[in-house]
Amino acid sequence: RASAPPPAPAPKPTAKELLSTYGPAYLVTSVSLAAVSFTLWYAAVSAGVDVEAGLRAAAERMGSAGMGRPAWLERLGPGVGNVALAYVGHKASSPLRFPVTVALTPVVAKAIGRKGKGKEEEKEEE
């Protein structure tokens, strides 16, 4: 007797869907995490952490994994300032921040007293 295939994973929400569902709670969560991310990257660069070498190593791994070498890597020169390197690190870490944003947005919404829209509310607006 064959077992049923596992259920398909739920589609991942997009930023637009989170904004539509949670409104200000999504913005507070997203902007807060972005500010923390940039601040941490800037602190690392300012403290002398060789962020450029780390980004180059990550880009090399991406290239060897068949994902292609990011074009921005070629534009990094020796005169790149702390803010620019922190920004590049911040943008590179965006795929890590978004799942955290998705997980924390409902918590923030609850904390500030804003509930996400239910399916019925979404249908009424259409």
Tab-separated table of N, CA, C and O in Angstrom, residues 14-88:
chain	number	residue	atom	x	y	z
A	14	THR	N	5.586	37.049	0.459
A	14	THR	CA	6.422	38.102	-0.119
A	14	THR	C	6.327	39.334	0.775
A	14	THR	O	5.446	39.429	1.638
A	15	ALA	N	7.230	40.290	0.549
A	15	ALA	CA	7.196	41.531	1.315
A	15	ALA	C	5.856	42.237	1.110
A	15	ALA	O	5.268	42.769	2.061
A	16	LYS	N	5.356	42.216	-0.113
A	16	LYS	CA	4.078	42.874	-0.414
A	16	LYS	C	2.932	42.229	0.379
A	16	LYS	O	2.067	42.923	0.908
A	17	GLU	N	2.949	40.895	0.463
A	17	GLU	CA	1.899	40.189	1.213
A	17	GLU	C	1.995	40.497	2.708
A	17	GLU	O	0.979	40.699	3.370
A	18	LEU	N	3.222	40.542	3.225
A	18	LEU	CA	3.389	40.870	4.645
A	18	LEU	C	2.911	42.288	4.929
A	18	LEU	O	2.258	42.535	5.944
A	19	LEU	N	3.224	43.216	4.048
A	19	LEU	CA	2.779	44.598	4.225
A	19	LEU	C	1.265	44.685	4.175
A	19	LEU	O	0.638	45.360	4.993
A	20	SER	N	0.667	43.959	3.241
A	20	SER	CA	-0.788	43.960	3.114
A	20	SER	C	-1.453	43.345	4.347
A	20	SER	O	-2.470	43.831	4.818
A	21	THR	N	-0.859	42.288	4.876
A	21	THR	CA	-1.457	41.587	6.004
A	21	THR	C	-1.209	42.294	7.337
A	21	THR	O	-2.120	42.443	8.147
A	22	TYR	N	0.022	42.749	7.561
A	22	TYR	CA	0.393	43.273	8.875
A	22	TYR	C	0.636	44.783	8.922
A	22	TYR	O	0.796	45.341	10.000
A	23	GLY	N	0.681	45.431	7.773
A	23	GLY	CA	0.824	46.883	7.732
A	23	GLY	C	2.034	47.400	8.497
A	23	GLY	O	3.169	46.973	8.259
A	24	PRO	N	1.801	48.317	9.438
A	24	PRO	CA	2.899	48.949	10.174
A	24	PRO	C	3.789	47.954	10.930
A	24	PRO	O	4.982	48.195	11.077
A	25	ALA	N	3.241	46.852	11.361
A	25	ALA	CA	4.048	45.867	12.092
A	25	ALA	C	5.140	45.295	11.200
A	25	ALA	O	6.273	45.088	11.642
A	26	TYR	N	4.817	45.071	9.937
A	26	TYR	CA	5.842	44.586	9.001
A	26	TYR	C	6.912	45.646	8.794
A	26	TYR	O	8.106	45.344	8.797
A	27	LEU	N	6.492	46.895	8.614
A	27	LEU	CA	7.460	47.971	8.403
A	27	LEU	C	8.379	48.142	9.605
A	27	LEU	O	9.594	48.284	9.463
A	28	VAL	N	7.809	48.117	10.812
A	28	VAL	CA	8.612	48.244	12.031
A	28	VAL	C	9.622	47.102	12.112
A	28	VAL	O	10.805	47.321	12.389
A	29	THR	N	9.183	45.901	11.847
A	29	THR	CA	10.058	44.732	11.914
A	29	THR	C	11.162	44.817	10.863
A	29	THR	O	12.349	44.658	11.172
A	30	SER	N	10.788	45.077	9.639
A	30	SER	CA	11.742	45.098	8.541
A	30	SER	C	12.775	46.209	8.707
A	30	SER	O	13.984	45.971	8.575
A	31	VAL	N	12.314	47.410	9.008
A	31	VAL	CA	13.232	48.544	9.151
A	31	VAL	C	14.140	48.353	10.371
A	31	VAL	O	15.335	48.652	10.314
A	32	SER	N	13.592	47.825	11.443
A	32	SER	CA	14.414	47.587	12.646
A	32	SER	C	15.517	46.574	12.371
A	32	SER	O	16.676	46.791	12.745
A	33	LEU	N	15.157	45.472	11.716
A	33	LEU	CA	16.169	44.466	11.406
A	33	LEU	C	17.209	45.000	10.424
A	33	LEU	O	18.403	44.694	10.550
A	34	ALA	N	16.775	45.806	9.478
A	34	ALA	CA	17.715	46.397	8.523
A	34	ALA	C	18.679	47.340	9.244
A	34	ALA	O	19.888	47.337	8.969
A	35	ALA	N	18.172	48.137	10.169
A	35	ALA	CA	19.031	49.061	10.913
A	35	ALA	C	20.049	48.302	11.760
A	35	ALA	O	21.234	48.663	11.812
A	36	VAL	N	19.602	47.235	12.406
A	36	VAL	CA	20.517	46.415	13.211
A	36	VAL	C	21.567	45.773	12.306
A	36	VAL	O	22.764	45.770	12.624
A	37	SER	N	21.137	45.242	11.176
A	37	SER	CA	22.055	44.597	10.238
A	37	SER	C	23.131	45.565	9.772
A	37	SER	O	24.332	45.269	9.845
A	38	PHE	N	22.714	46.742	9.300
A	38	PHE	CA	23.690	47.705	8.799
A	38	PHE	C	24.636	48.144	9.912
A	38	PHE	O	25.846	48.244	9.710
A	39	THR	N	24.094	48.373	11.095
A	39	THR	CA	24.926	48.789	12.233
A	39	THR	C	25.961	47.727	12.572
A	39	THR	O	27.140	48.052	12.823
A	40	LEU	N	25.554	46.466	12.589
A	40	LEU	CA	26.502	45.383	12.889
A	40	LEU	C	27.574	45.273	11.809
A	40	LEU	O	28.757	45.079	12.115
A	41	TRP	N	27.165	45.395	10.548
A	41	TRP	CA	28.152	45.353	9.470
A	41	TRP	C	29.123	46.522	9.579
A	41	TRP	O	30.328	46.366	9.406
A	42	TYR	N	28.600	47.711	9.870
A	42	TYR	CA	29.468	48.883	9.986
A	42	TYR	C	30.434	48.721	11.161
A	42	TYR	O	31.620	49.034	11.048
A	43	ALA	N	29.932	48.204	12.275
A	43	ALA	CA	30.799	47.978	13.438
A	43	ALA	C	31.895	46.969	13.098
A	43	ALA	O	33.053	47.142	13.495
A	44	ALA	N	31.544	45.931	12.366
A	44	ALA	CA	32.539	44.921	11.994
A	44	ALA	C	33.617	45.524	11.097
A	44	ALA	O	34.818	45.308	11.310
A	45	VAL	N	33.196	46.295	10.103
A	45	VAL	CA	34.158	46.921	9.195
A	45	VAL	C	35.044	47.897	9.965
A	45	VAL	O	36.271	47.902	9.817
A	46	SER	N	34.430	48.706	10.812
A	46	SER	CA	35.177	49.706	11.578
A	46	SER	C	36.137	49.072	12.571
A	46	SER	O	37.168	49.658	12.899
A	47	ALA	N	35.796	47.879	13.052
A	47	ALA	CA	36.660	47.181	14.018
A	47	ALA	C	37.818	46.467	13.331
A	47	ALA	O	38.654	45.856	13.989
A	48	GLY	N	37.851	46.532	12.015
A	48	GLY	CA	38.964	45.932	11.295
A	48	GLY	C	38.719	44.531	10.781
A	48	GLY	O	39.630	43.893	10.252
A	49	VAL	N	37.494	44.032	10.923
A	49	VAL	CA	37.171	42.719	10.360
A	49	VAL	C	37.289	42.833	8.844
A	49	VAL	O	36.802	43.793	8.243
A	50	ASP	N	37.950	41.894	8.236
A	50	ASP	CA	38.167	41.941	6.788
A	50	ASP	C	36.904	41.474	6.068
A	50	ASP	O	36.818	40.347	5.570
A	51	VAL	N	35.923	42.351	6.038
A	51	VAL	CA	34.634	42.042	5.424
A	51	VAL	C	34.794	41.816	3.931
A	51	VAL	O	34.166	40.925	3.355
A	52	GLU	N	35.648	42.603	3.305
A	52	GLU	CA	35.850	42.463	1.864
A	52	GLU	C	36.329	41.054	1.517
A	52	GLU	O	35.831	40.428	0.593
A	53	ALA	N	37.275	40.535	2.294
A	53	ALA	CA	37.773	39.176	2.030
A	53	ALA	C	36.658	38.151	2.231
A	53	ALA	O	36.541	37.196	1.460
A	54	GLY	N	35.837	38.359	3.255
A	54	GLY	CA	34.719	37.451	3.493
A	54	GLY	C	33.719	37.468	2.360
A	54	GLY	O	33.220	36.427	1.931
A	55	LEU	N	33.420	38.677	1.866
A	55	LEU	CA	32.487	38.794	0.747
A	55	LEU	C	33.066	38.162	-0.516
A	55	LEU	O	32.366	37.505	-1.276
A	56	ARG	N	34.368	38.360	-0.721
A	56	ARG	CA	35.006	37.743	-1.890
A	56	ARG	C	34.963	36.214	-1.789
A	56	ARG	O	34.671	35.533	-2.765
A	57	ALA	N	35.235	35.683	-0.592
A	57	ALA	CA	35.199	34.230	-0.402
A	57	ALA	C	33.791	33.687	-0.646
A	57	ALA	O	33.617	32.655	-1.299
A	58	ALA	N	32.789	34.398	-0.127
A	58	ALA	CA	31.405	33.968	-0.336
A	58	ALA	C	31.056	34.012	-1.820
A	58	ALA	O	30.412	33.095	-2.344
A	59	ALA	N	31.518	35.062	-2.499
A	59	ALA	CA	31.238	35.178	-3.935
A	59	ALA	C	31.931	34.072	-4.717
A	59	ALA	O	31.371	33.534	-5.677
A	60	GLU	N	33.131	33.723	-4.306
A	60	GLU	CA	33.844	32.623	-4.975
A	60	GLU	C	33.077	31.317	-4.808
A	60	GLU	O	32.952	30.538	-5.739
A	61	ARG	N	32.570	31.077	-3.600
A	61	ARG	CA	31.786	29.860	-3.364
A	61	ARG	C	30.525	29.866	-4.218
A	61	ARG	O	30.118	28.844	-4.749
A	62	MET	N	29.893	31.033	-4.321
A	62	MET	CA	28.696	31.135	-5.148
A	62	MET	C	29.039	30.815	-6.595
A	62	MET	O	28.291	30.123	-7.280
A	63	GLY	N	30.184	31.304	-7.067
A	63	GLY	CA	30.611	31.040	-8.437
A	63	GLY	C	30.882	29.575	-8.671
A	63	GLY	O	30.508	29.015	-9.696
A	64	SER	N	31.488	28.907	-7.689
A	64	SER	CA	31.798	27.495	-7.848
A	64	SER	C	30.558	26.620	-7.686
A	64	SER	O	30.559	25.467	-8.077
A	65	ALA	N	29.505	27.172	-7.122
A	65	ALA	CA	28.263	26.418	-6.957
A	65	ALA	C	27.354	26.574	-8.171
A	65	ALA	O	26.221	26.136	-8.153
A	66	GLY	N	27.853	27.254	-9.203
A	66	GLY	CA	27.063	27.410	-10.416
A	66	GLY	C	26.064	28.542	-10.362
A	66	GLY	O	25.220	28.662	-11.223
A	67	MET	N	26.140	29.390	-9.331
A	67	MET	CA	25.203	30.503	-9.230
A	67	MET	C	25.743	31.747	-9.920
A	67	MET	O	25.071	32.748	-10.002
A	68	GLY	N	26.971	31.700	-10.371
A	68	GLY	CA	27.544	32.864	-11.037
A	68	GLY	C	28.251	33.775	-10.060
A	68	GLY	O	27.951	33.802	-8.882
A	69	ARG	N	29.191	34.497	-10.571
A	69	ARG	CA	29.968	35.418	-9.756
A	69	ARG	C	29.268	36.776	-9.770
A	69	ARG	O	29.034	37.344	-10.835
A	70	PRO	N	28.927	37.336	-8.607
A	70	PRO	CA	28.213	38.617	-8.576
A	70	PRO	C	29.024	39.735	-9.233
A	70	PRO	O	30.224	39.874	-8.992
A	71	ALA	N	28.357	40.551	-10.038
A	71	ALA	CA	29.032	41.639	-10.749
A	71	ALA	C	29.601	42.679	-9.785
A	71	ALA	O	30.637	43.279	-10.062
A	72	TRP	N	28.950	42.879	-8.636
A	72	TRP	CA	29.440	43.902	-7.703
A	72	TRP	C	30.825	43.573	-7.177
A	72	TRP	O	31.573	44.454	-6.771
A	73	LEU	N	31.197	42.311	-7.208
A	73	LEU	CA	32.501	41.913	-6.685
A	73	LEU	C	33.627	42.577	-7.470
A	73	LEU	O	34.638	42.981	-6.904
A	74	GLU	N	33.427	42.723	-8.756
A	74	GLU	CA	34.461	43.325	-9.601
A	74	GLU	C	34.617	44.818	-9.332
A	74	GLU	O	35.648	45.401	-9.628
A	75	ARG	N	33.585	45.434	-8.778
A	75	ARG	CA	33.634	46.877	-8.539
A	75	ARG	C	34.249	47.238	-7.199
A	75	ARG	O	34.453	48.413	-6.920
A	76	LEU	N	34.515	46.266	-6.341
A	76	LEU	CA	35.134	46.566	-5.046
A	76	LEU	C	36.607	46.867	-5.253
A	76	LEU	O	37.359	46.043	-5.740
A	77	GLY	N	37.000	48.041	-4.907
A	77	GLY	CA	38.402	48.416	-5.041
A	77	GLY	C	39.012	48.670	-3.677
A	77	GLY	O	38.317	48.669	-2.657
A	78	PRO	N	40.319	48.908	-3.635
A	78	PRO	CA	40.985	49.111	-2.351
A	78	PRO	C	40.537	50.377	-1.632
A	78	PRO	O	40.684	50.487	-0.426
A	79	GLY	N	39.953	51.343	-2.343
A	79	GLY	CA	39.546	52.590	-1.706
A	79	GLY	C	38.112	52.595	-1.205
A	79	GLY	O	37.599	53.630	-0.810
A	80	VAL	N	37.450	51.462	-1.220
A	80	VAL	CA	36.060	51.393	-0.779
A	80	VAL	C	36.004	51.717	0.719
A	80	VAL	O	36.734	51.144	1.519
A	81	GLY	N	35.140	52.643	1.083
A	81	GLY	CA	35.039	53.083	2.471
A	81	GLY	C	34.235	52.145	3.347
A	81	GLY	O	33.595	51.201	2.875
A	82	ASN	N	34.274	52.453	4.661
A	82	ASN	CA	33.569	51.621	5.644
A	82	ASN	C	32.068	51.551	5.369
A	82	ASN	O	31.471	50.484	5.471
A	83	VAL	N	31.471	52.690	5.047
A	83	VAL	CA	30.024	52.700	4.812
A	83	VAL	C	29.677	51.843	3.596
A	83	VAL	O	28.728	51.057	3.630
A	84	ALA	N	30.470	51.963	2.539
A	84	ALA	CA	30.196	51.180	1.333
A	84	ALA	C	30.343	49.681	1.600
A	84	ALA	O	29.501	48.883	1.184
A	85	LEU	N	31.402	49.295	2.297
A	85	LEU	CA	31.581	47.871	2.608
A	85	LEU	C	30.474	47.367	3.526
A	85	LEU	O	29.974	46.249	3.368
A	86	ALA	N	30.099	48.193	4.509
A	86	ALA	CA	29.009	47.794	5.406
A	86	ALA	C	27.713	47.623	4.615
A	86	ALA	O	26.952	46.678	4.855
A	87	TYR	N	27.475	48.509	3.659
A	87	TYR	CA	26.266	48.422	2.845
A	87	TYR	C	26.265	47.151	1.999
A	87	TYR	O	25.244	46.459	1.898
A	88	VAL	N	27.405	46.840	1.401
A	88	VAL	CA	27.497	45.621	0.590
A	88	VAL	C	27.232	44.389	1.469
A	88	VAL	O	26.482	43.482	1.088
